[in-house]
JSON list of C-alpha atoms in Angstrom, two decimals:
[
{"chain": "A", "resi": 1, "resn": "MET", "atom": "CA", "xyz": [-0.10, -0.12, 0.00]},
{"chain": "A", "resi": 2, "resn": "LYS", "atom": "CA", "xyz": [1.31, 3.05, -0.96]},
{"chain": "A", "resi": 3, "resn": "ARG", "atom": "CA", "xyz": [2.08, 5.96, 1.97]},
{"chain": "A", "resi": 4, "resn": "ARG", "atom": "CA", "xyz": [-0.50, 8.20, 0.52]},
{"chain": "A", "resi": 5, "resn": "GLU", "atom": "CA", "xyz": [-3.19, 5.85, 1.23]},
{"chain": "A", "resi": 6, "resn": "PHE", "atom": "CA", "xyz": [-2.09, 5.43, 4.92]},
{"chain": "A", "resi": 7, "resn": "ILE", "atom": "CA", "xyz": [-5.53, 6.05, 6.08]},
{"chain": "A", "resi": 8, "resn": "ILE", "atom": "CA", "xyz": [-7.81, 5.37, 3.35]},
{"chain": "A", "resi": 9, "resn": "SER", "atom": "CA", "xyz": [-8.24, 1.42, 3.40]},
{"chain": "A", "resi": 10, "resn": "SER", "atom": "CA", "xyz": [-9.69, -0.34, 6.47]},
{"chain": "A", "resi": 11, "resn": "VAL", "atom": "CA", "xyz": [-9.68, -3.46, 7.75]},
{"chain": "A", "resi": 12, "resn": "SER", "atom": "CA", "xyz": [-11.26, -5.27, 11.06]},
{"chain": "A", "resi": 13, "resn": "GLY", "atom": "CA", "xyz": [-9.56, -4.98, 14.19]},
{"chain": "A", "resi": 14, "resn": "GLY", "atom": "CA", "xyz": [-10.54, -8.68, 14.54]},
{"chain": "A", "resi": 15, "resn": "LEU", "atom": "CA", "xyz": [-12.74, -7.05, 18.10]},
{"chain": "A", "resi": 16, "resn": "ALA", "atom": "CA", "xyz": [-16.23, -6.52, 18.34]},
{"chain": "A", "resi": 17, "resn": "GLY", "atom": "CA", "xyz": [-16.76, -2.61, 17.61]},
{"chain": "A", "resi": 18, "resn": "ALA", "atom": "CA", "xyz": [-13.25, -2.00, 16.70]},
{"chain": "A", "resi": 19, "resn": "THR", "atom": "CA", "xyz": [-11.56, -0.98, 14.00]},
{"chain": "A", "resi": 20, "resn": "ILE", "atom": "CA", "xyz": [-7.94, -0.68, 12.99]},
{"chain": "A", "resi": 21, "resn": "LEU", "atom": "CA", "xyz": [-6.69, 1.25, 10.28]},
{"chain": "A", "resi": 22, "resn": "ALA", "atom": "CA", "xyz": [-4.28, -0.77, 7.54]},
{"chain": "A", "resi": 23, "resn": "GLY", "atom": "CA", "xyz": [-1.67, 1.40, 7.08]},
{"chain": "A", "resi": 24, "resn": "LEU", "atom": "CA", "xyz": [-1.00, 1.13, 11.25]},
{"chain": "A", "resi": 25, "resn": "LYS", "atom": "CA", "xyz": [-0.66, -2.40, 10.95]},
{"chain": "A", "resi": 26, "resn": "GLU", "atom": "CA", "xyz": [1.87, -1.98, 7.88]},
{"chain": "A", "resi": 27, "resn": "ALA", "atom": "CA", "xyz": [3.47, -0.06, 10.55]},
{"chain": "A", "resi": 28, "resn": "HIS", "atom": "CA", "xyz": [4.84, -2.94, 11.96]},
{"chain": "A", "resi": 29, "resn": "SER", "atom": "CA", "xyz": [7.56, -4.53, 9.63]},
{"chain": "A", "resi": 30, "resn": "ALA", "atom": "CA", "xyz": [8.13, -7.74, 8.91]},
{"chain": "A", "resi": 31, "resn": "SER", "atom": "CA", "xyz": [11.78, -6.18, 8.98]},
{"chain": "A", "resi": 32, "resn": "ALA", "atom": "CA", "xyz": [12.29, -5.12, 12.03]},
{"chain": "A", "resi": 33, "resn": "THR", "atom": "CA", "xyz": [15.04, -6.55, 14.24]},
{"chain": "A", "resi": 34, "resn": "GLU", "atom": "CA", "xyz": [14.25, -7.77, 17.95]},
{"chain": "A", "resi": 35, "resn": "SER", "atom": "CA", "xyz": [16.39, -4.43, 19.05]},
{"chain": "A", "resi": 36, "resn": "GLN", "atom": "CA", "xyz": [13.75, -2.37, 17.59]},
{"chain": "A", "resi": 37, "resn": "LYS", "atom": "CA", "xyz": [11.01, -4.46, 18.95]},
{"chain": "A", "resi": 38, "resn": "LYS", "atom": "CA", "xyz": [12.42, -3.37, 22.69]},
{"chain": "A", "resi": 39, "resn": "LYS", "atom": "CA", "xyz": [9.75, -1.62, 24.96]},
{"chain": "A", "resi": 40, "resn": "THR", "atom": "CA", "xyz": [10.50, 2.58, 24.50]},
{"chain": "A", "resi": 41, "resn": "SER", "atom": "CA", "xyz": [8.97, 5.38, 26.10]},
{"chain": "A", "resi": 42, "resn": "LYS", "atom": "CA", "xyz": [6.49, 6.76, 24.31]},
{"chain": "A", "resi": 43, "resn": "ARG", "atom": "CA", "xyz": [3.90, 9.22, 25.40]},
{"chain": "A", "resi": 44, "resn": "SER", "atom": "CA", "xyz": [-0.04, 8.71, 25.62]},
{"chain": "A", "resi": 45, "resn": "LEU", "atom": "CA", "xyz": [-2.71, 11.47, 26.05]},
{"chain": "A", "resi": 46, "resn": "ILE", "atom": "CA", "xyz": [-6.31, 9.90, 26.79]},
{"chain": "A", "resi": 47, "resn": "MET", "atom": "CA", "xyz": [-9.19, 13.19, 26.90]},
{"chain": "A", "resi": 48, "resn": "TYR", "atom": "CA", "xyz": [-12.87, 12.58, 26.54]},
{"chain": "A", "resi": 49, "resn": "ALA", "atom": "CA", "xyz": [-16.51, 13.86, 27.89]},
{"chain": "A", "resi": 50, "resn": "SER", "atom": "CA", "xyz": [-18.13, 11.39, 30.22]},
{"chain": "A", "resi": 51, "resn": "ARG", "atom": "CA", "xyz": [-21.75, 12.05, 31.28]},
{"chain": "A", "resi": 52, "resn": "SER", "atom": "CA", "xyz": [-22.89, 8.30, 32.68]},
{"chain": "A", "resi": 53, "resn": "ASN", "atom": "CA", "xyz": [-19.11, 7.29, 33.53]},
{"chain": "A", "resi": 54, "resn": "ASN", "atom": "CA", "xyz": [-20.12, 4.58, 30.87]},
{"chain": "A", "resi": 55, "resn": "THR", "atom": "CA", "xyz": [-16.34, 6.51, 28.76]},
{"chain": "A", "resi": 56, "resn": "THR", "atom": "CA", "xyz": [-14.74, 6.83, 32.00]},
{"chain": "A", "resi": 57, "resn": "LYS", "atom": "CA", "xyz": [-14.19, 2.76, 32.70]},
{"chain": "A", "resi": 58, "resn": "VAL", "atom": "CA", "xyz": [-12.95, 2.71, 28.77]},
{"chain": "A", "resi": 59, "resn": "ALA", "atom": "CA", "xyz": [-11.11, 5.56, 29.29]},
{"chain": "A", "resi": 60, "resn": "GLU", "atom": "CA", "xyz": [-9.31, 4.09, 32.44]},
{"chain": "A", "resi": 61, "resn": "ARG", "atom": "CA", "xyz": [-9.01, 0.68, 31.02]},
{"chain": "A", "resi": 62, "resn": "PHE", "atom": "CA", "xyz": [-7.19, 2.58, 27.85]},
{"chain": "A", "resi": 63, "resn": "LYS", "atom": "CA", "xyz": [-4.71, 3.82, 30.38]},
{"chain": "A", "resi": 64, "resn": "ASN", "atom": "CA", "xyz": [-4.14, 1.11, 32.52]},
{"chain": "A", "resi": 65, "resn": "THR", "atom": "CA", "xyz": [-3.59, -1.11, 30.09]},
{"chain": "A", "resi": 66, "resn": "LEU", "atom": "CA", "xyz": [-0.90, 1.88, 28.13]},
{"chain": "A", "resi": 67, "resn": "GLU", "atom": "CA", "xyz": [1.16, 2.39, 31.35]},
{"chain": "A", "resi": 68, "resn": "LYS", "atom": "CA", "xyz": [1.75, -2.04, 32.12]},
{"chain": "A", "resi": 69, "resn": "LYS", "atom": "CA", "xyz": [3.44, -1.92, 28.79]},
{"chain": "A", "resi": 70, "resn": "GLY", "atom": "CA", "xyz": [5.35, 0.77, 29.69]},
{"chain": "A", "resi": 71, "resn": "TRP", "atom": "CA", "xyz": [3.65, 3.58, 27.55]},
{"chain": "A", "resi": 72, "resn": "GLN", "atom": "CA", "xyz": [3.50, 7.29, 30.44]},
{"chain": "A", "resi": 73, "resn": "CYS", "atom": "CA", "xyz": [-0.35, 8.48, 29.69]},
{"chain": "A", "resi": 74, "resn": "ASP", "atom": "CA", "xyz": [-1.70, 11.61, 30.63]},
{"chain": "A", "resi": 75, "resn": "ILE", "atom": "CA", "xyz": [-5.58, 11.28, 30.93]},
{"chain": "A", "resi": 76, "resn": "PHE", "atom": "CA", "xyz": [-8.23, 14.18, 31.31]},
{"chain": "A", "resi": 77, "resn": "LYS", "atom": "CA", "xyz": [-11.85, 14.51, 31.43]},
{"chain": "A", "resi": 78, "resn": "ILE", "atom": "CA", "xyz": [-13.16, 17.37, 29.66]},
{"chain": "A", "resi": 79, "resn": "GLU", "atom": "CA", "xyz": [-16.70, 18.86, 31.98]},
{"chain": "A", "resi": 80, "resn": "GLN", "atom": "CA", "xyz": [-19.52, 19.55, 30.28]},
{"chain": "A", "resi": 81, "resn": "LYS", "atom": "CA", "xyz": [-19.00, 23.40, 31.91]},
{"chain": "A", "resi": 82, "resn": "GLY", "atom": "CA", "xyz": [-15.37, 23.23, 31.69]},
{"chain": "A", "resi": 83, "resn": "ASP", "atom": "CA", "xyz": [-13.23, 26.33, 30.63]},
{"chain": "A", "resi": 84, "resn": "PRO", "atom": "CA", "xyz": [-11.88, 24.48, 27.10]},
{"chain": "A", "resi": 85, "resn": "MET", "atom": "CA", "xyz": [-8.53, 27.34, 27.60]},
{"chain": "A", "resi": 86, "resn": "ALA", "atom": "CA", "xyz": [-7.52, 25.95, 30.69]},
{"chain": "A", "resi": 87, "resn": "PHE", "atom": "CA", "xyz": [-6.82, 21.99, 29.11]},
{"chain": "A", "resi": 88, "resn": "PRO", "atom": "CA", "xyz": [-3.32, 21.22, 29.97]},
{"chain": "A", "resi": 89, "resn": "TYR", "atom": "CA", "xyz": [-2.47, 19.49, 27.16]},
{"chain": "A", "resi": 90, "resn": "TYR", "atom": "CA", "xyz": [-3.03, 21.23, 23.98]},
{"chain": "A", "resi": 91, "resn": "ASN", "atom": "CA", "xyz": [0.73, 20.73, 22.45]},
{"chain": "A", "resi": 92, "resn": "PHE", "atom": "CA", "xyz": [-0.22, 17.77, 20.63]},
{"chain": "A", "resi": 93, "resn": "ASN", "atom": "CA", "xyz": [2.40, 16.75, 18.84]},
{"chain": "A", "resi": 94, "resn": "ASP", "atom": "CA", "xyz": [4.32, 16.07, 22.72]},
{"chain": "A", "resi": 95, "resn": "TYR", "atom": "CA", "xyz": [2.00, 12.83, 22.29]},
{"chain": "A", "resi": 96, "resn": "ASP", "atom": "CA", "xyz": [2.87, 9.43, 20.07]},
{"chain": "A", "resi": 97, "resn": "LEU", "atom": "CA", "xyz": [-1.03, 8.68, 20.46]},
{"chain": "A", "resi": 98, "resn": "ILE", "atom": "CA", "xyz": [-4.29, 10.44, 21.28]},
{"chain": "A", "resi": 99, "resn": "CYS", "atom": "CA", "xyz": [-7.23, 8.53, 22.77]},
{"chain": "A", "resi": 100, "resn": "ALA", "atom": "CA", "xyz": [-9.93, 10.62, 22.02]},
{"chain": "A", "resi": 101, "resn": "GLY", "atom": "CA", "xyz": [-13.76, 9.79, 23.66]},
{"chain": "A", "resi": 102, "resn": "SER", "atom": "CA", "xyz": [-17.32, 10.34, 24.38]},
{"chain": "A", "resi": 103, "resn": "GLY", "atom": "CA", "xyz": [-20.57, 9.29, 25.22]},
{"chain": "A", "resi": 104, "resn": "LEU", "atom": "CA", "xyz": [-23.13, 10.24, 22.56]},
{"chain": "A", "resi": 105, "resn": "ASN", "atom": "CA", "xyz": [-26.12, 12.06, 22.39]},
{"chain": "A", "resi": 106, "resn": "MET", "atom": "CA", "xyz": [-28.77, 11.64, 19.27]},
{"chain": "A", "resi": 107, "resn": "HIS", "atom": "CA", "xyz": [-25.28, 9.72, 17.54]},
{"chain": "A", "resi": 108, "resn": "VAL", "atom": "CA", "xyz": [-23.29, 12.93, 18.38]},
{"chain": "A", "resi": 109, "resn": "PRO", "atom": "CA", "xyz": [-20.57, 13.05, 20.61]},
{"chain": "A", "resi": 110, "resn": "TYR", "atom": "CA", "xyz": [-20.36, 15.43, 23.54]},
{"chain": "A", "resi": 111, "resn": "GLU", "atom": "CA", "xyz": [-19.91, 19.23, 22.39]},
{"chain": "A", "resi": 112, "resn": "GLU", "atom": "CA", "xyz": [-17.41, 19.33, 25.14]},
{"chain": "A", "resi": 113, "resn": "LEU", "atom": "CA", "xyz": [-15.06, 17.28, 23.37]},
{"chain": "A", "resi": 114, "resn": "PHE", "atom": "CA", "xyz": [-14.97, 19.27, 20.05]},
{"chain": "A", "resi": 115, "resn": "THR", "atom": "CA", "xyz": [-15.05, 22.03, 21.71]},
{"chain": "A", "resi": 116, "resn": "VAL", "atom": "CA", "xyz": [-11.72, 21.44, 23.63]},
{"chain": "A", "resi": 117, "resn": "ILE", "atom": "CA", "xyz": [-10.49, 19.63, 19.55]},
{"chain": "A", "resi": 118, "resn": "ARG", "atom": "CA", "xyz": [-11.03, 22.56, 17.62]},
{"chain": "A", "resi": 119, "resn": "VAL", "atom": "CA", "xyz": [-8.77, 25.04, 20.17]},
{"chain": "A", "resi": 120, "resn": "PRO", "atom": "CA", "xyz": [-5.91, 24.74, 18.20]},
{"chain": "A", "resi": 121, "resn": "ARG", "atom": "CA", "xyz": [-7.35, 25.71, 15.23]},
{"chain": "A", "resi": 122, "resn": "TYR", "atom": "CA", "xyz": [-8.87, 29.06, 16.29]},
{"chain": "A", "resi": 123, "resn": "HIS", "atom": "CA", "xyz": [-6.46, 30.03, 18.52]},
{"chain": "A", "resi": 124, "resn": "GLY", "atom": "CA", "xyz": [-2.99, 28.35, 18.94]},
{"chain": "A", "resi": 125, "resn": "VAL", "atom": "CA", "xyz": [-1.22, 26.27, 21.57]},
{"chain": "A", "resi": 126, "resn": "PRO", "atom": "CA", "xyz": [-1.47, 27.55, 25.32]},
{"chain": "A", "resi": 127, "resn": "GLY", "atom": "CA", "xyz": [1.71, 28.16, 26.26]},
{"chain": "A", "resi": 128, "resn": "VAL", "atom": "CA", "xyz": [3.50, 27.16, 23.02]},
{"chain": "A", "resi": 129, "resn": "LYS", "atom": "CA", "xyz": [5.58, 29.95, 21.85]},
{"chain": "A", "resi": 130, "resn": "GLU", "atom": "CA", "xyz": [4.74, 29.12, 17.66]},
{"chain": "A", "resi": 131, "resn": "LEU", "atom": "CA", "xyz": [1.05, 28.36, 17.72]},
{"chain": "A", "resi": 132, "resn": "VAL", "atom": "CA", "xyz": [-1.00, 27.34, 15.04]},
{"chain": "A", "resi": 133, "resn": "LYS", "atom": "CA", "xyz": [-2.60, 29.03, 12.61]},
{"chain": "A", "resi": 134, "resn": "GLY", "atom": "CA", "xyz": [-5.77, 30.86, 12.58]},
{"chain": "A", "resi": 135, "resn": "THR", "atom": "CA", "xyz": [-4.40, 32.61, 16.33]},
{"chain": "A", "resi": 136, "resn": "GLY", "atom": "CA", "xyz": [-6.55, 35.08, 18.20]},
{"chain": "A", "resi": 137, "resn": "GLY", "atom": "CA", "xyz": [-10.30, 33.77, 17.84]},
{"chain": "A", "resi": 138, "resn": "GLN", "atom": "CA", "xyz": [-10.34, 34.35, 14.18]},
{"chain": "A", "resi": 139, "resn": "GLY", "atom": "CA", "xyz": [-10.95, 31.28, 13.47]},
{"chain": "A", "resi": 140, "resn": "PRO", "atom": "CA", "xyz": [-8.71, 28.50, 11.26]},
{"chain": "A", "resi": 141, "resn": "VAL", "atom": "CA", "xyz": [-6.77, 29.08, 7.47]},
{"chain": "A", "resi": 142, "resn": "HIS", "atom": "CA", "xyz": [-8.08, 26.66, 5.52]},
{"chain": "A", "resi": 143, "resn": "GLU", "atom": "CA", "xyz": [-5.77, 24.80, 3.89]},
{"chain": "A", "resi": 144, "resn": "LYS", "atom": "CA", "xyz": [-5.56, 21.15, 2.41]},
{"chain": "A", "resi": 145, "resn": "ILE", "atom": "CA", "xyz": [-4.06, 18.57, 4.75]},
{"chain": "A", "resi": 146, "resn": "VAL", "atom": "CA", "xyz": [-2.36, 15.49, 3.21]},
{"chain": "A", "resi": 147, "resn": "LEU", "atom": "CA", "xyz": [-1.66, 12.99, 6.47]},
{"chain": "A", "resi": 148, "resn": "SER", "atom": "CA", "xyz": [0.76, 11.39, 7.38]},
{"chain": "A", "resi": 149, "resn": "PRO", "atom": "CA", "xyz": [2.59, 8.02, 9.58]},
{"chain": "A", "resi": 150, "resn": "ASP", "atom": "CA", "xyz": [5.40, 10.39, 10.83]},
{"chain": "A", "resi": 151, "resn": "PHE", "atom": "CA", "xyz": [2.05, 12.94, 12.35]},
{"chain": "A", "resi": 152, "resn": "PRO", "atom": "CA", "xyz": [1.24, 11.99, 15.82]},
{"chain": "A", "resi": 153, "resn": "LYS", "atom": "CA", "xyz": [-1.17, 9.09, 15.97]},
{"chain": "A", "resi": 154, "resn": "CYS", "atom": "CA", "xyz": [-5.02, 9.34, 16.98]},
{"chain": "A", "resi": 155, "resn": "ILE", "atom": "CA", "xyz": [-7.72, 6.85, 18.36]},
{"chain": "A", "resi": 156, "resn": "SER", "atom": "CA", "xyz": [-11.55, 7.82, 19.20]},
{"chain": "A", "resi": 157, "resn": "PHE", "atom": "CA", "xyz": [-13.87, 5.76, 21.13]},
{"chain": "A", "resi": 158, "resn": "VAL", "atom": "CA", "xyz": [-17.50, 5.71, 22.21]},
{"chain": "A", "resi": 159, "resn": "THR", "atom": "CA", "xyz": [-20.25, 4.61, 24.39]},
{"chain": "A", "resi": 160, "resn": "PHE", "atom": "CA", "xyz": [-23.60, 4.10, 23.18]},
{"chain": "A", "resi": 161, "resn": "GLY", "atom": "CA", "xyz": [-27.04, 3.11, 23.42]},
{"chain": "A", "resi": 162, "resn": "GLY", "atom": "CA", "xyz": [-27.31, 1.43, 20.04]},
{"chain": "A", "resi": 163, "resn": "LEU", "atom": "CA", "xyz": [-31.19, 0.49, 21.07]},
{"chain": "A", "resi": 164, "resn": "GLU", "atom": "CA", "xyz": [-32.26, 0.76, 17.13]},
{"chain": "A", "resi": 165, "resn": "PHE", "atom": "CA", "xyz": [-28.83, -0.54, 15.25]},
{"chain": "A", "resi": 166, "resn": "GLY", "atom": "CA", "xyz": [-26.42, -1.36, 17.13]},
{"chain": "A", "resi": 167, "resn": "PRO", "atom": "CA", "xyz": [-22.98, -0.82, 16.71]},
{"chain": "A", "resi": 168, "resn": "TRP", "atom": "CA", "xyz": [-24.03, 1.31, 13.40]},
{"chain": "A", "resi": 169, "resn": "GLU", "atom": "CA", "xyz": [-25.31, 3.92, 15.47]},
{"chain": "A", "resi": 170, "resn": "ALA", "atom": "CA", "xyz": [-21.78, 4.37, 16.53]},
{"chain": "A", "resi": 171, "resn": "GLN", "atom": "CA", "xyz": [-19.86, 4.68, 13.26]},
{"chain": "A", "resi": 172, "resn": "PRO", "atom": "CA", "xyz": [-20.76, 8.55, 12.84]},
{"chain": "A", "resi": 173, "resn": "ALA", "atom": "CA", "xyz": [-19.69, 9.70, 15.94]},
{"chain": "A", "resi": 174, "resn": "LEU", "atom": "CA", "xyz": [-16.55, 8.00, 15.62]},
{"chain": "A", "resi": 175, "resn": "ASP", "atom": "CA", "xyz": [-15.84, 8.64, 12.18]},
{"chain": "A", "resi": 176, "resn": "LEU", "atom": "CA", "xyz": [-16.56, 13.08, 13.31]},
{"chain": "A", "resi": 177, "resn": "ILE", "atom": "CA", "xyz": [-13.63, 12.30, 16.28]},
{"chain": "A", "resi": 178, "resn": "ASN", "atom": "CA", "xyz": [-11.15, 11.37, 13.85]},
{"chain": "A", "resi": 179, "resn": "VAL", "atom": "CA", "xyz": [-11.70, 13.96, 11.21]},
{"chain": "A", "resi": 180, "resn": "GLU", "atom": "CA", "xyz": [-11.81, 16.67, 13.80]},
{"chain": "A", "resi": 181, "resn": "MET", "atom": "CA", "xyz": [-8.19, 15.17, 15.20]},
{"chain": "A", "resi": 182, "resn": "ALA", "atom": "CA", "xyz": [-7.42, 15.00, 11.55]},
{"chain": "A", "resi": 183, "resn": "HIS", "atom": "CA", "xyz": [-7.67, 18.71, 11.20]},
{"chain": "A", "resi": 184, "resn": "ASN", "atom": "CA", "xyz": [-4.91, 19.46, 14.19]},
{"chain": "A", "resi": 185, "resn": "LYS", "atom": "CA", "xyz": [-2.61, 17.70, 11.47]},
{"chain": "A", "resi": 186, "resn": "ILE", "atom": "CA", "xyz": [-3.08, 13.99, 13.89]},
{"chain": "A", "resi": 187, "resn": "THR", "atom": "CA", "xyz": [-3.35, 10.64, 12.01]},
{"chain": "A", "resi": 188, "resn": "PRO", "atom": "CA", "xyz": [-6.40, 8.50, 12.72]},
{"chain": "A", "resi": 189, "resn": "VAL", "atom": "CA", "xyz": [-5.56, 4.69, 13.11]},
{"chain": "A", "resi": 190, "resn": "GLY", "atom": "CA", "xyz": [-8.67, 3.29, 15.08]},
{"chain": "A", "resi": 191, "resn": "THR", "atom": "CA", "xyz": [-11.81, 3.37, 16.75]},
{"chain": "A", "resi": 192, "resn": "PHE", "atom": "CA", "xyz": [-13.33, 1.62, 19.25]},
{"chain": "A", "resi": 193, "resn": "CYS", "atom": "CA", "xyz": [-17.00, 2.12, 20.98]},
{"chain": "A", "resi": 194, "resn": "CYS", "atom": "CA", "xyz": [-19.45, -0.72, 23.36]},
{"chain": "A", "resi": 195, "resn": "PRO", "atom": "CA", "xyz": [-22.55, -0.21, 24.48]},
{"chain": "A", "resi": 196, "resn": "GLY", "atom": "CA", "xyz": [-23.31, 1.94, 27.73]},
{"chain": "A", "resi": 197, "resn": "ARG", "atom": "CA", "xyz": [-26.15, 2.25, 30.53]},
{"chain": "A", "resi": 198, "resn": "PHE", "atom": "CA", "xyz": [-28.78, 4.48, 28.75]},
{"chain": "A", "resi": 199, "resn": "PHE", "atom": "CA", "xyz": [-31.76, 4.00, 30.91]},
{"chain": "A", "resi": 200, "resn": "PRO", "atom": "CA", "xyz": [-31.64, 2.55, 34.69]},
{"chain": "A", "resi": 201, "resn": "TYR", "atom": "CA", "xyz": [-33.63, -0.97, 33.40]},
{"chain": "A", "resi": 202, "resn": "ASP", "atom": "CA", "xyz": [-33.31, -2.81, 30.12]},
{"chain": "A", "resi": 203, "resn": "VAL", "atom": "CA", "xyz": [-35.66, -2.77, 27.44]},
{"chain": "A", "resi": 204, "resn": "PRO", "atom": "CA", "xyz": [-36.17, -6.45, 25.45]},
{"chain": "A", "resi": 205, "resn": "SER", "atom": "CA", "xyz": [-36.99, -5.67, 22.91]},
{"chain": "A", "resi": 206, "resn": "THR", "atom": "CA", "xyz": [-33.90, -3.47, 21.42]},
{"chain": "A", "resi": 207, "resn": "TYR", "atom": "CA", "xyz": [-30.47, -4.29, 20.27]},
{"chain": "A", "resi": 208, "resn": "TYR", "atom": "CA", "xyz": [-29.45, -4.41, 23.08]},
{"chain": "A", "resi": 209, "resn": "ASN", "atom": "CA", "xyz": [-30.72, -5.90, 26.36]},
{"chain": "A", "resi": 210, "resn": "ASP", "atom": "CA", "xyz": [-28.46, -5.33, 28.80]},
{"chain": "A", "resi": 211, "resn": "LEU", "atom": "CA", "xyz": [-27.57, -2.09, 29.01]},
{"chain": "A", "resi": 212, "resn": "THR", "atom": "CA", "xyz": [-28.32, -1.64, 32.41]},
{"chain": "A", "resi": 213, "resn": "THR", "atom": "CA", "xyz": [-24.78, -3.77, 32.95]},
{"chain": "A", "resi": 214, "resn": "ARG", "atom": "CA", "xyz": [-22.56, -2.37, 29.73]},
{"chain": "A", "resi": 215, "resn": "PRO", "atom": "CA", "xyz": [-19.56, -1.19, 29.89]},
{"chain": "A", "resi": 216, "resn": "ASN", "atom": "CA", "xyz": [-19.30, -4.79, 31.83]},
{"chain": "A", "resi": 217, "resn": "GLU", "atom": "CA", "xyz": [-15.34, -6.51, 32.25]},
{"chain": "A", "resi": 218, "resn": "LYS", "atom": "CA", "xyz": [-15.78, -8.88, 28.65]},
{"chain": "A", "resi": 219, "resn": "ASP", "atom": "CA", "xyz": [-16.89, -5.06, 27.44]},
{"chain": "A", "resi": 220, "resn": "LEU", "atom": "CA", "xyz": [-13.38, -3.42, 28.94]},
{"chain": "A", "resi": 221, "resn": "VAL", "atom": "CA", "xyz": [-10.91, -6.73, 27.48]},
{"chain": "A", "resi": 222, "resn": "SER", "atom": "CA", "xyz": [-12.04, -5.65, 24.05]},
{"chain": "A", "resi": 223, "resn": "ALA", "atom": "CA", "xyz": [-10.98, -2.79, 25.25]},
{"chain": "A", "resi": 224, "resn": "GLU", "atom": "CA", "xyz": [-7.53, -3.67, 26.63]},
{"chain": "A", "resi": 225, "resn": "LEU", "atom": "CA", "xyz": [-6.72, -5.91, 23.13]},
{"chain": "A", "resi": 226, "resn": "PHE", "atom": "CA", "xyz": [-7.74, -3.13, 20.57]},
{"chain": "A", "resi": 227, "resn": "ILE", "atom": "CA", "xyz": [-5.88, -0.71, 22.66]},
{"chain": "A", "resi": 228, "resn": "GLU", "atom": "CA", "xyz": [-2.52, -3.14, 23.03]},
{"chain": "A", "resi": 229, "resn": "GLN", "atom": "CA", "xyz": [-3.06, -3.87, 19.26]},
{"chain": "A", "resi": 230, "resn": "ILE", "atom": "CA", "xyz": [-2.81, 0.17, 18.57]},
{"chain": "A", "resi": 231, "resn": "GLN", "atom": "CA", "xyz": [0.85, 0.39, 20.97]},
{"chain": "A", "resi": 232, "resn": "GLU", "atom": "CA", "xyz": [2.12, -2.55, 19.81]},
{"chain": "A", "resi": 233, "resn": "ALA", "atom": "CA", "xyz": [2.01, -1.44, 15.88]},
{"chain": "A", "resi": 234, "resn": "ILE", "atom": "CA", "xyz": [3.01, 1.71, 17.46]},
{"chain": "A", "resi": 235, "resn": "ASP", "atom": "CA", "xyz": [6.21, 0.88, 19.66]},
{"chain": "A", "resi": 236, "resn": "TYR", "atom": "CA", "xyz": [7.16, -1.64, 16.94]},
{"chain": "A", "resi": 237, "resn": "ARG", "atom": "CA", "xyz": [7.95, 0.87, 13.90]},
{"chain": "A", "resi": 238, "resn": "PRO", "atom": "CA", "xyz": [11.10, 0.74, 12.74]},
{"chain": "A", "resi": 239, "resn": "PRO", "atom": "CA", "xyz": [12.63, 3.90, 12.67]},
{"chain": "A", "resi": 240, "resn": "PRO", "atom": "CA", "xyz": [13.08, 6.20, 9.71]},
{"chain": "A", "resi": 241, "resn": "SER", "atom": "CA", "xyz": [16.99, 6.03, 8.34]},
{"chain": "A", "resi": 242, "resn": "ILE", "atom": "CA", "xyz": [19.16, 8.61, 6.82]},
{"chain": "A", "resi": 243, "resn": "VAL", "atom": "CA", "xyz": [20.82, 7.94, 3.14]},
{"chain": "A", "resi": 244, "resn": "ASN", "atom": "CA", "xyz": [22.78, 10.81, 1.78]},
{"chain": "A", "resi": 245, "resn": "GLY", "atom": "CA", "xyz": [21.44, 13.18, 4.38]},
{"chain": "A", "resi": 246, "resn": "VAL", "atom": "CA", "xyz": [17.60, 12.27, 3.54]},
{"chain": "A", "resi": 247, "resn": "GLN", "atom": "CA", "xyz": [15.49, 10.99, 5.86]},
{"chain": "A", "resi": 248, "resn": "VAL", "atom": "CA", "xyz": [13.67, 7.01, 4.77]},
{"chain": "A", "resi": 249, "resn": "LEU", "atom": "CA", "xyz": [10.52, 6.44, 6.11]},
{"chain": "A", "resi": 250, "resn": "PRO", "atom": "CA", "xyz": [10.38, 2.30, 6.71]}
]
């Protein structure tokens, strides 16, 4: 697959509600040496909006899994009425992987997540000397963006009710989060979703008849396996080599 096709095609991650984009799998080169496979200290950020604690459970399982594999992990819950300018982790380029997640309202992620994601485009990066284009609250400068596997990576994750159609109801939200992240020159590499508690009682006639217990341990194990696959693909990607002063990507 050509590098410009990095995020165009996708394949099933082998987990219910999980998708790992094909380009990330290719990042794990068969020719990688054992020394390249050794753990390195990588940084991750989990930022999410949760109003019913469903998404919090997934975010915390992601964090535990990332740290178990030796990654540094910052985690931040975005409050519904919080100040987006107080978000402390806007320099997204500091991270190897960013996990952006939310619960859903009428099939759409919570607005507070988008408010935070859009701050670098509209206002610059607080505390960073060289601000991104579109500073001062004037709106972003529109230009073509070609995503690269050398940008920071991101995944989107949501919890949802899915009363009528199940996982299909989550897909537009997952794509929307990844599109918003891509506007910050961050390359999407996967999506994860699982059901979450919706009503205080179960409705047998709906797609899921056990929402009062979701996400359950099986859902959280799926989240753990998903993020492990993402980690491994990033960890094992061979570093670029320099030939006659030119960076040659694997």
